[in-house]
Coordinates of C-alpha atoms in Angstrom, one line a residue:
X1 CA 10.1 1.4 -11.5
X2 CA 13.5 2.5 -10.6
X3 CA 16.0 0.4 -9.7
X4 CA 19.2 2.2 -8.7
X5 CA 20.3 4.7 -6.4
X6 CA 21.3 7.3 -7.6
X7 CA 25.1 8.2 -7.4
X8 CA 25.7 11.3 -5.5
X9 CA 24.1 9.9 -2.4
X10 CA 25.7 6.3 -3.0
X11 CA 27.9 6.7 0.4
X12 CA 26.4 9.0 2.2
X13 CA 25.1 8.3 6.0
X14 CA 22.7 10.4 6.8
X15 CA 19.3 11.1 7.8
X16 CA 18.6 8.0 9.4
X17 CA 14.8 8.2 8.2
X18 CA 15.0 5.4 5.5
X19 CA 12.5 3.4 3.9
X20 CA 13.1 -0.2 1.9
X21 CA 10.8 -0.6 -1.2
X22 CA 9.7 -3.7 -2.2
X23 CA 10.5 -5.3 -5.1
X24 CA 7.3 -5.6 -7.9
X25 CA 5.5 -4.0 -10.3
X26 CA 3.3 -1.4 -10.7
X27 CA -0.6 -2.4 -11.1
X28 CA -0.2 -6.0 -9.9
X29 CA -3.9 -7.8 -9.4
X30 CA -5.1 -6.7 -6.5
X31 CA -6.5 -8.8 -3.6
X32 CA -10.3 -9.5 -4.2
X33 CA -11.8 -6.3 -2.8
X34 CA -9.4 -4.1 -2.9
X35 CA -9.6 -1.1 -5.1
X36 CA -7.1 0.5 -6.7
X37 CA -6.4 3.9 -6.4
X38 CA -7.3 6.1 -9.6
X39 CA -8.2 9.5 -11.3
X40 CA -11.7 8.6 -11.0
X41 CA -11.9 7.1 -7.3
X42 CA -9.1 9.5 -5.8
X43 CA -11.7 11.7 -4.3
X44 CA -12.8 8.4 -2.1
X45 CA -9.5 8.2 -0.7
X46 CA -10.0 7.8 2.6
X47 CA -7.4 7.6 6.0
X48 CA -8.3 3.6 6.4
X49 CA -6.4 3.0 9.6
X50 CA -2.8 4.0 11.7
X51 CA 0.0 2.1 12.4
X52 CA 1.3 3.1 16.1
X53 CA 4.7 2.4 17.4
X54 CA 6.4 1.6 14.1
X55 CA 9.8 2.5 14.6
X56 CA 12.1 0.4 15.8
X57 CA 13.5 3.0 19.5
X58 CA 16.3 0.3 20.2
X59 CA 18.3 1.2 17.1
X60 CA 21.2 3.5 17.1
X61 CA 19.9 5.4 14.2
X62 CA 16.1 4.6 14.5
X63 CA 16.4 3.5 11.7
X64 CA 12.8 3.6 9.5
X65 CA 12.4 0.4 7.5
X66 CA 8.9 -0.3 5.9
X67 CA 7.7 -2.5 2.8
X68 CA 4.8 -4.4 0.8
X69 CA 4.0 -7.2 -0.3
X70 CA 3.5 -7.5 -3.9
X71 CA -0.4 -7.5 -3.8
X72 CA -0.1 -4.9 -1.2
X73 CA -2.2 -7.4 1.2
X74 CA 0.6 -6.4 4.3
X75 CA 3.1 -3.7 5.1
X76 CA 6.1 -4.5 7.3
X77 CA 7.7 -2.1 9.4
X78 CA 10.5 -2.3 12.0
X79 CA 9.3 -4.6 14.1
X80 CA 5.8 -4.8 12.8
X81 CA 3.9 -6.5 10.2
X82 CA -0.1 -5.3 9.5
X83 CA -2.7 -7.6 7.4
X84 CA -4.5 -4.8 5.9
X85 CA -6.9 -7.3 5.1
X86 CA -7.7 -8.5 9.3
X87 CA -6.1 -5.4 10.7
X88 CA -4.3 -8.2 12.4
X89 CA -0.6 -7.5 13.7
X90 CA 2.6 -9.3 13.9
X91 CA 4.6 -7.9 16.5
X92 CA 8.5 -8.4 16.2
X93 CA 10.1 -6.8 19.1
X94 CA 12.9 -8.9 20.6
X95 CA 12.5 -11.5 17.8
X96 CA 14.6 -10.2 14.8
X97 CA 13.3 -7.7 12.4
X98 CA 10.9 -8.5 9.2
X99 CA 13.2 -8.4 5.7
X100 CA 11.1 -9.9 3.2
X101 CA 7.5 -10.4 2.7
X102 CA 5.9 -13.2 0.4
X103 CA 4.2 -11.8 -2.9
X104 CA 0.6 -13.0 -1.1
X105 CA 1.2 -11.1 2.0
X106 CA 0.4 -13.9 4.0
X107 CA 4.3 -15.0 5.5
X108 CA 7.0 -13.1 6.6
X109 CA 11.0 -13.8 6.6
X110 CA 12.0 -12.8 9.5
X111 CA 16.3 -12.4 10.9
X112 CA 18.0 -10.8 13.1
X113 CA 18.6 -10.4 17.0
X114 CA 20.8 -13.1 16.9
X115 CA 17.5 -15.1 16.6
X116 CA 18.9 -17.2 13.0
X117 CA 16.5 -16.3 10.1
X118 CA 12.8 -17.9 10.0
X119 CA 9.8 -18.1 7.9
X120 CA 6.9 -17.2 10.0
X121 CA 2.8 -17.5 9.3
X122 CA 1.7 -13.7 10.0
X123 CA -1.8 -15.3 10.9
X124 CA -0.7 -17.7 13.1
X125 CA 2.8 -16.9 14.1
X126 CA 4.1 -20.1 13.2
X127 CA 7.4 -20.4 12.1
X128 CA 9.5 -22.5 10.3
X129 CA 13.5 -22.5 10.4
X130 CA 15.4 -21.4 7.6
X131 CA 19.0 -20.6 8.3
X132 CA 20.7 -20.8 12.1
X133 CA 22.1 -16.9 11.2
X134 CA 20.9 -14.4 11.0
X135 CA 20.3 -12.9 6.7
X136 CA 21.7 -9.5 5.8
X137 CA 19.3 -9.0 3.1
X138 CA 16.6 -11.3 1.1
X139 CA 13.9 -11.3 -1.1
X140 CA 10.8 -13.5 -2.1
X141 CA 10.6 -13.7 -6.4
X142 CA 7.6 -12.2 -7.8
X143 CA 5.9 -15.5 -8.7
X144 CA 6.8 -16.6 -5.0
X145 CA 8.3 -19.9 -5.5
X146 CA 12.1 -18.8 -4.9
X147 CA 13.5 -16.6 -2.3
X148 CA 16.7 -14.8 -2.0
X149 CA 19.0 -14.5 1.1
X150 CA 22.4 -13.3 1.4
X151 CA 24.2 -13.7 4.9
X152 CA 27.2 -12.5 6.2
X153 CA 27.8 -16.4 7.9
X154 CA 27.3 -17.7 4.0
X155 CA 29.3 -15.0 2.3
X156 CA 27.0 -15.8 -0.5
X157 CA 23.8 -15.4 -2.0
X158 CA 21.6 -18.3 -1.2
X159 CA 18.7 -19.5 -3.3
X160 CA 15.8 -21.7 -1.7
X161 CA 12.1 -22.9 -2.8
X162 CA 9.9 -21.7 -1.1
X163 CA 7.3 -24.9 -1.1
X164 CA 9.6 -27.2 0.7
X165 CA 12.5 -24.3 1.9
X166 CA 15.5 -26.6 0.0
X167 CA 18.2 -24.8 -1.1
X168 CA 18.6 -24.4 -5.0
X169 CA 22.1 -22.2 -5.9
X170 CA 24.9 -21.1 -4.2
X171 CA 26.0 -18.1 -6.2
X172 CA 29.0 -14.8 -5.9
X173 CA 29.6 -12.7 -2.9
X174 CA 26.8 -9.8 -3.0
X175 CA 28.3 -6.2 -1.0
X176 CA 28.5 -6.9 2.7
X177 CA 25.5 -4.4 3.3
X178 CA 21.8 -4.4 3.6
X179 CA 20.5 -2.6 0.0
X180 CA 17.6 -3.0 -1.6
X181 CA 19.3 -3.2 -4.8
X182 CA 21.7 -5.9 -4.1
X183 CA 19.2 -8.2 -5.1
X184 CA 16.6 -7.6 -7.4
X185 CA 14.0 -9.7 -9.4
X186 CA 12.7 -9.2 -12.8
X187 CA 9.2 -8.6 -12.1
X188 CA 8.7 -11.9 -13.9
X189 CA 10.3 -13.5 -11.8
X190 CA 12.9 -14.9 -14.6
X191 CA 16.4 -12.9 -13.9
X192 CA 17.9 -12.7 -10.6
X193 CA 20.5 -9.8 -10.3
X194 CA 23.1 -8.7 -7.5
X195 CA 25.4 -6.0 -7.2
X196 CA 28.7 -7.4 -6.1
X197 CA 31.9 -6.3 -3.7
X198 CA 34.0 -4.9 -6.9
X199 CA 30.4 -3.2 -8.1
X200 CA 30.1 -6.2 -10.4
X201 CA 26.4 -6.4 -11.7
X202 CA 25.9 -9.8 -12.1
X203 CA 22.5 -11.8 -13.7
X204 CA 21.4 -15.6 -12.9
X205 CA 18.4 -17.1 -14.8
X206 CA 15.9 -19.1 -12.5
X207 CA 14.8 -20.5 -15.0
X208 CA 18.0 -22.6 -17.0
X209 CA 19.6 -22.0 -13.1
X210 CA 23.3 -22.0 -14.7
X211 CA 26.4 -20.5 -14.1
X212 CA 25.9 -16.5 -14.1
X213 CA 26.7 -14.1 -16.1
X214 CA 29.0 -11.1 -15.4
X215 CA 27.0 -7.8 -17.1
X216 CA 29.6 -5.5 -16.7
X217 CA 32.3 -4.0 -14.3
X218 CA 32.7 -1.1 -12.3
X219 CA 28.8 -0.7 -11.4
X220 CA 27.9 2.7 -9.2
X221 CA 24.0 2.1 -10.1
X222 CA 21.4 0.7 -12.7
X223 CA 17.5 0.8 -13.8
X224 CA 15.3 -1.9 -15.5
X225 CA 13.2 -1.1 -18.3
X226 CA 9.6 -1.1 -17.6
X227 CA 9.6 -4.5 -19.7
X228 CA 12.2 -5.8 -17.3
X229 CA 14.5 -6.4 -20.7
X230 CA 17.1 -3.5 -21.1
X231 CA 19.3 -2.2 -18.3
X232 CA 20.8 1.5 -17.9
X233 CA 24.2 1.0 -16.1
X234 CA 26.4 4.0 -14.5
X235 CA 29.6 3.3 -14.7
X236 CA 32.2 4.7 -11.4
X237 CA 33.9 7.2 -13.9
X238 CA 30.0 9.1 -13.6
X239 CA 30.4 9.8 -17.1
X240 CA 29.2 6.6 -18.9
X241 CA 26.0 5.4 -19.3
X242 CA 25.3 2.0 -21.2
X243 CA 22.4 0.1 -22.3
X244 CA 22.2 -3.5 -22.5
X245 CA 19.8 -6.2 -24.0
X246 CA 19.2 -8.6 -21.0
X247 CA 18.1 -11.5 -23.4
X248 CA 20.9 -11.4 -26.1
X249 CA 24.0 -9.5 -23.3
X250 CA 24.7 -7.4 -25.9
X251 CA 25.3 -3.7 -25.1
X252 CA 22.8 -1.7 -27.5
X253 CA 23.8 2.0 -26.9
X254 CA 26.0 4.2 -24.9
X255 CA 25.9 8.1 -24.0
X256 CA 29.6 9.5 -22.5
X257 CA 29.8 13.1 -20.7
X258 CA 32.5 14.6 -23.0
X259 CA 32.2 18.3 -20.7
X260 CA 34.3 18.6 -17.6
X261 CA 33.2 19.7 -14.1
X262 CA 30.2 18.0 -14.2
X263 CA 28.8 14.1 -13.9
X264 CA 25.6 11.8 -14.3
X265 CA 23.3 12.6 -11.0
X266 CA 20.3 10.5 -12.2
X267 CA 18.7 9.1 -14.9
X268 CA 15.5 7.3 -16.5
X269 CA 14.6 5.6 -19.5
X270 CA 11.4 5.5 -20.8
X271 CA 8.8 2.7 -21.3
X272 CA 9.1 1.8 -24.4
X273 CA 12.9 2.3 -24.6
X274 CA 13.3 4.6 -27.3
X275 CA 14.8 7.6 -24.8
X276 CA 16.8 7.6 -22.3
X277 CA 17.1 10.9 -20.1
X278 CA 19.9 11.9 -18.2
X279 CA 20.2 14.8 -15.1
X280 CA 23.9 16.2 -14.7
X281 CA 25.7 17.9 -11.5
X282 CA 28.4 20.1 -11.3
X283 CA 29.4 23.7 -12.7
X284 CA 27.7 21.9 -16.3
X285 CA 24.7 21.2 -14.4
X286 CA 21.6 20.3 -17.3
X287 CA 19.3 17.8 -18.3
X288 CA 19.7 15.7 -21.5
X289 CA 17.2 13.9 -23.6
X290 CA 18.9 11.0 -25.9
X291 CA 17.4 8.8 -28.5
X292 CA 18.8 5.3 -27.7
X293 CA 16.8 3.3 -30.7
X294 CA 19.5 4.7 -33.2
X295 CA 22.9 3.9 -33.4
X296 CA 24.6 5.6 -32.2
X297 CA 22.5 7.5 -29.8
X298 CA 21.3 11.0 -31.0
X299 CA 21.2 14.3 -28.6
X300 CA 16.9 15.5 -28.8
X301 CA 17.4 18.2 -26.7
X302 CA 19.6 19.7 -23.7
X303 CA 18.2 21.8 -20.9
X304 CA 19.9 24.4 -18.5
X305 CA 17.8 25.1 -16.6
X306 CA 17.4 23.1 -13.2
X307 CA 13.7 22.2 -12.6
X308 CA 14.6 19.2 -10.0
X309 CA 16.0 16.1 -9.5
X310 CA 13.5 13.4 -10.1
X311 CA 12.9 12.1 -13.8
X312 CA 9.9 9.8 -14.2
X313 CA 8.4 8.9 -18.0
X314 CA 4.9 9.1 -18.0
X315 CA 3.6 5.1 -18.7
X316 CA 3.2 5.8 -22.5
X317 CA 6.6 7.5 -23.0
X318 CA 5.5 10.6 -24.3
X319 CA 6.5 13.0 -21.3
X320 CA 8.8 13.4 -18.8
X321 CA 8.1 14.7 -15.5
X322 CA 10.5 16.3 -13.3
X323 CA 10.5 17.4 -10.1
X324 CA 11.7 16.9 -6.3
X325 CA 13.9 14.3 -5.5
X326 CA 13.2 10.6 -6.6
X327 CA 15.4 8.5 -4.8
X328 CA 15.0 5.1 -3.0
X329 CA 16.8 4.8 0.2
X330 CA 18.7 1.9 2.2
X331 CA 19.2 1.0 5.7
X332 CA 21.8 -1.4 7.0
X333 CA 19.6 -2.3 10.4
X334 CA 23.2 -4.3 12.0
X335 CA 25.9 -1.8 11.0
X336 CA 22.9 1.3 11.6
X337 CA 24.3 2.8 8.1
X338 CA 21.2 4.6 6.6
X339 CA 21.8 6.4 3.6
X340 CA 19.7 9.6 3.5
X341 CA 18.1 9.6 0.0
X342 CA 17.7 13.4 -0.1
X343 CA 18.0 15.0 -3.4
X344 CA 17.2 17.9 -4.2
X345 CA 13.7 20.1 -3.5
X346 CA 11.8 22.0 -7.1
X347 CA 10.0 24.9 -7.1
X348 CA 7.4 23.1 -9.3
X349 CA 6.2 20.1 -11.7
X350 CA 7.9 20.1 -15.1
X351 CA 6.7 18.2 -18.3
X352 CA 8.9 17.7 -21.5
X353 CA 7.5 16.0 -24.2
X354 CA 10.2 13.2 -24.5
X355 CA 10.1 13.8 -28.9
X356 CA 10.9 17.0 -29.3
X357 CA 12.4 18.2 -25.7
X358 CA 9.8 21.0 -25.6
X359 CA 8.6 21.8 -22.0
X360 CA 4.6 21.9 -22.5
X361 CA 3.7 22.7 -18.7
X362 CA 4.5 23.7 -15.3
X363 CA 3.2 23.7 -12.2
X364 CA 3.6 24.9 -8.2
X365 CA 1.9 23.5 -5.4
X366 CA -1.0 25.4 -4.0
X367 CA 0.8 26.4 -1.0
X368 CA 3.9 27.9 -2.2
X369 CA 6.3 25.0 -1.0
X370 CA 8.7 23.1 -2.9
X371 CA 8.6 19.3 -3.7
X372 CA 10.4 17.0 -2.4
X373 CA 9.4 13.2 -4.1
X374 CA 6.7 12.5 -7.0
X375 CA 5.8 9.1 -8.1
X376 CA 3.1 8.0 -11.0
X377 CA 0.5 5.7 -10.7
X378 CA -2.8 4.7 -12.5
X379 CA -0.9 4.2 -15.6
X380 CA 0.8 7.4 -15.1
X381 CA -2.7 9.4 -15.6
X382 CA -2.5 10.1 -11.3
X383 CA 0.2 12.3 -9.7
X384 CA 1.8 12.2 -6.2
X385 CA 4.2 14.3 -4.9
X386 CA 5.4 15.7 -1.1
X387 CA 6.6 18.9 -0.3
X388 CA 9.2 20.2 2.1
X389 CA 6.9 22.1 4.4
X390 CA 7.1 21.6 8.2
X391 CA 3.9 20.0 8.7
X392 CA 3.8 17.1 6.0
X393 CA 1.8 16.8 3.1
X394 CA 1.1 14.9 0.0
X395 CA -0.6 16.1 -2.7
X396 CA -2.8 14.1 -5.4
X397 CA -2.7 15.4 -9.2
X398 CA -4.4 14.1 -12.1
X399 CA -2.3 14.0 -15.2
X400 CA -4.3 13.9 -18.5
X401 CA -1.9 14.2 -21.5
X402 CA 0.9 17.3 -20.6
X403 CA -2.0 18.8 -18.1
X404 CA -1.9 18.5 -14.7
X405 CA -4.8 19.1 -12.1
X406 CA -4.3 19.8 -8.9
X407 CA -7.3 17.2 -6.6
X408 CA -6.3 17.6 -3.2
X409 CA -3.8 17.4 -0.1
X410 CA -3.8 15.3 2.3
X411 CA -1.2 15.0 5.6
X412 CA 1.5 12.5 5.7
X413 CA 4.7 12.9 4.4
X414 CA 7.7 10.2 3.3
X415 CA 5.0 8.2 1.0
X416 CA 5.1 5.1 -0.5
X417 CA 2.9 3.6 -2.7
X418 CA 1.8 -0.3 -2.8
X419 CA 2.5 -2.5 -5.6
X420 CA -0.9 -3.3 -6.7
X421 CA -1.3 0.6 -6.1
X422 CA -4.5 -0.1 -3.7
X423 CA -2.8 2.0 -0.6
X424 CA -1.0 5.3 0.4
X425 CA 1.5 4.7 3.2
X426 CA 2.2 8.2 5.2
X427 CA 4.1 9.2 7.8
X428 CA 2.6 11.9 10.5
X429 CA 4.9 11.6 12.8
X430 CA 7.9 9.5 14.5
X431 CA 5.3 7.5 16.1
X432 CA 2.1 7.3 14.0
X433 CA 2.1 6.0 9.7
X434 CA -1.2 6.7 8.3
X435 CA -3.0 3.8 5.5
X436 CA -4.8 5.8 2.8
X437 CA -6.7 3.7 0.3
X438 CA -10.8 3.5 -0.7
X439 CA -12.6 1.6 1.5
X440 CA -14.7 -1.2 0.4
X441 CA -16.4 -4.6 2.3
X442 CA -13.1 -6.4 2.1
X443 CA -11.7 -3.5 3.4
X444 CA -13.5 -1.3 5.9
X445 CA -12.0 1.5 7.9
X446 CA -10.7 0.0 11.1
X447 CA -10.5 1.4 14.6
X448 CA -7.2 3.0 14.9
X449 CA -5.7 6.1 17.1
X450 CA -5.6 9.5 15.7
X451 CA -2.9 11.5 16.1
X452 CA -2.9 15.4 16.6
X453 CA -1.6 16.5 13.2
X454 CA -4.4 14.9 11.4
X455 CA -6.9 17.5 10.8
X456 CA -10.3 15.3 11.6
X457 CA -12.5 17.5 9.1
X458 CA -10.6 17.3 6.0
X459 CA -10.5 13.3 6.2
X460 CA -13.6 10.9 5.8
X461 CA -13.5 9.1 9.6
X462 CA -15.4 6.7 10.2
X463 CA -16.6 3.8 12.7
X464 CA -15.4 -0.3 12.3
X465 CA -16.8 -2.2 11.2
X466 CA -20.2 -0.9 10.1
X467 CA -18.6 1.6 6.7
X468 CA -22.1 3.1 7.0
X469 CA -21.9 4.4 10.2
X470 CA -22.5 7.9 11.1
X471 CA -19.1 9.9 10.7
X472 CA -17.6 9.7 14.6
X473 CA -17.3 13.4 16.0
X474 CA -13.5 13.9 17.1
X475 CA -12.3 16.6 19.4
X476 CA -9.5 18.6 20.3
X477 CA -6.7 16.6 21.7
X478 CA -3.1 15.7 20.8
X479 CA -4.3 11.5 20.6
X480 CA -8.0 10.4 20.2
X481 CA -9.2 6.8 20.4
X482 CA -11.8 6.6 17.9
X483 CA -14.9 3.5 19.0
X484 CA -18.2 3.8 20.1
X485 CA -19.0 2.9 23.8
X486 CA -21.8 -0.2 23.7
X487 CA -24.5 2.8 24.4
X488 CA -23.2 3.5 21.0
X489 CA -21.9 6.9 22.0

């Protein structure tokens, strides 16, 4: 999973459609009865419920902030937070905003408003003081037992337990922004890391909970390995890349831009850490494979042609797909800074094979539009990417190998994908997000509004909470209640 944003968007505020990803891994256990979404089941993907309202109007920049919890049990949005479970919902408005949720999806942090910065039951409602101001940022740790907060009253990063809410470390000043990235988690839970005000990266261990350790200086961004043990840092000159052993701080490998005109736009290393490649901007615009596990790093192949801006390793290192843009992006809900997180658009899906550099397919979307994000799931054999196209779309792929399939398209645009990978998240519109996922008895399709720009014959609708009801007829209309009147209409 990526864990940087990429430079040349760093300071940019735009496009104040944002989106916060949570922090976890890909294929955590899913809640009993959930199912996760694969090559095999993506035909059953079904449009599960809606989530109306979402966006928060009061903000100066509407600003769009929506996340999971790690088991992919609740989505929070502006002012909302959904049980995807209960269909139950937690609404916000006038109470502070939802920053964080737990890794069981059951509470939610919740700041802002003024209102000071509470732990709240999403059940119940019940809350449970935490802090009298209000948290600029904060995260729960993947096991759940610590949680994160940094606040502009503390000017530091606070560390509490989460069984008994005591406070643990006080540690440096993080930036004085919201950002995902500030704070991050090793996936097991075992490294706590923080971008500081002189773009320090800095590392604490929860475990020996000493002093922390200063990785390096002059920070613009930074990925994780998929083992959660090597870091990729950017440094500010945009020309050095480094690679650093998280258990012994050593620095392992290092790749410098020697050409001019031209800088590090993004970057990816693969799973097993043996290859690290790099996209470059500028008037010497290409994309670079390196091998990292030999010292010093050896050139495998360089590329001129420009086939996108996202880089993603498949899950078994052997390909790299590129396409679209493949950028996070960050919202600062106080200050209404939202950085846009647009990259660039690709004609097409590109794989290299990540040995030899040789690019062993292509392929265009079926309706002649370009691609905007792809992301990989079910182990990297399952493909999603959006396009750019007026009315929204995401499209499903199955990746076998170098080959892709095209399996279908489906409306929504903006999506994000769950951590456990059980659930699509779409946007249709400003006011409507869509929940994708297959259905099952733990989770049946619920009753939920339809908007217009869902096209009611391509999707799978049907009545709650009987899954094996007749299919419900819907008509024309720009907003259709879907229920059954008790004559069972």
């Amino acid at each position: 999973m990526a864990l940087s944003l990429p430079p040349r968007f760093m300071f940019i505020l735009a496009g104040c459609v944002v989106m916060l990803l949570a922090v976890g891994t890909r294929g955590e256990a899913a809640p009993e009865g959930f199912i996760p979404i694969n090559n095999t089941n993506v035909g059953d993907i079904q449009l599960l419920s809606t989530i109306e309202d979402y966006q928060d109007n009061r903000a100066f920049c509407g600003c769009d902030v929506r996340f999971f919890s790690q088991n992919g049990r609740a989505v929070a949005t502006d002012r909302k937070v959904r049980d995807l479970v209960t269909g139950d919902t937690l609404d916000l408005t006038g109470h502070g905003y939802p920053i964080a949720l737990d890794p069981e999806g059951t509470h939610v942090l919740v700041s802002g408003d003024y209102t000071g910065t509470r732990l709240v039951e999403i059940a119940t409602g019940m809350e449970q003081p935490l802090l009298a101001s209000d948290a600029e940022d904060a995260l729960f740790s993947p096991d759940g037992r610590l949680i994160a907060i940094t606040s502009r009253d503390a000017d530091a990063i606070q560390v509490w337990q989460t069984a008994n809410l005591e406070l643990v470390a006080t540690l440096g000043q993080a930036k004085p922004y919201v950002d995902t990235h500030n704070l991050e988690f090793t996936s097991d839970s075992r490294y706590l890391l923080w971008s500081d005000r002189n773009d320090n990266l800095n590392l604490w261990d929860t475990e020996e909970q000493t002093t922390s350790w200063q990785i390096a200086t002059n920070i613009i961004s930074y990925q994780l390995s998929a083992d959660q043990r090597t870091l990729v840092l950017l440094k500010s000159d945009f020309e050095t890349l480094e690679v650093w052993d998280i258990e012994t701080r050593e620095m392992v490998s290092q790749v410098v831009d020697s050409r001019d005109q031209s800088g590090v736009e993004n970057f990816a290393i693969s799973p097993e850490r043996h290859t690290l490649a790099i996209m470059y901007y500028g008037g010497n615009a290409r994309l670079e494979l390196w091998n990292i596990a030999v010292q010093p790093a050896e050139k495998i192949v360089e590329l001129d042609e420009q086939y996108g801006y996202g880089l993603e390793f498949t899950r078994d290192g052997r390909y790299l797909i590129v396409s679209g843009n493949h950028e996070p992006k960050s919202c600062d809900r106080e200050a209404y800074n939202c950085s846009s997180g647009f990259g660039d658009t690709s004609d097409g899906i590109v794989a290299i094979d990540a040995t030899s550099g040789e690019v062993v397919n292509k392929a265009a979307l079926p309706n002649d539009s370009r691609i905007y994000t792809t992301s990989l799931i079910d182990d990297g054999q399952l493909l999603i990417t959006t396009d750019s196209s007026w009315v929204a779309t995401f499209q499903l792929w199955q990746l076998k190998d170098s080959e892709l399939t095209f399996i279908a398209s489906l409306p929504g645009g903006e999506v994000q994908v769950s951590p456990d990978e059980t659930t699509i998240l779409a946007t249709i519109n400003q006011h409507f997000l869509a929940v994708y996922g297959v259905a099952s008895a733990a989770r049946p399709v619920q009753q939920f509004v339809m908007p217009g720009q869902i096209v009611p014959s391509s999707i799978n609708v049907r009545s709650e909470p009987n899954p094996e009801a007749d299919t419900i007829a819907v008509v024309s209309g720009d907003v259709r209640i879907l229920g059954r009147s008790e004559a069972g209409d």
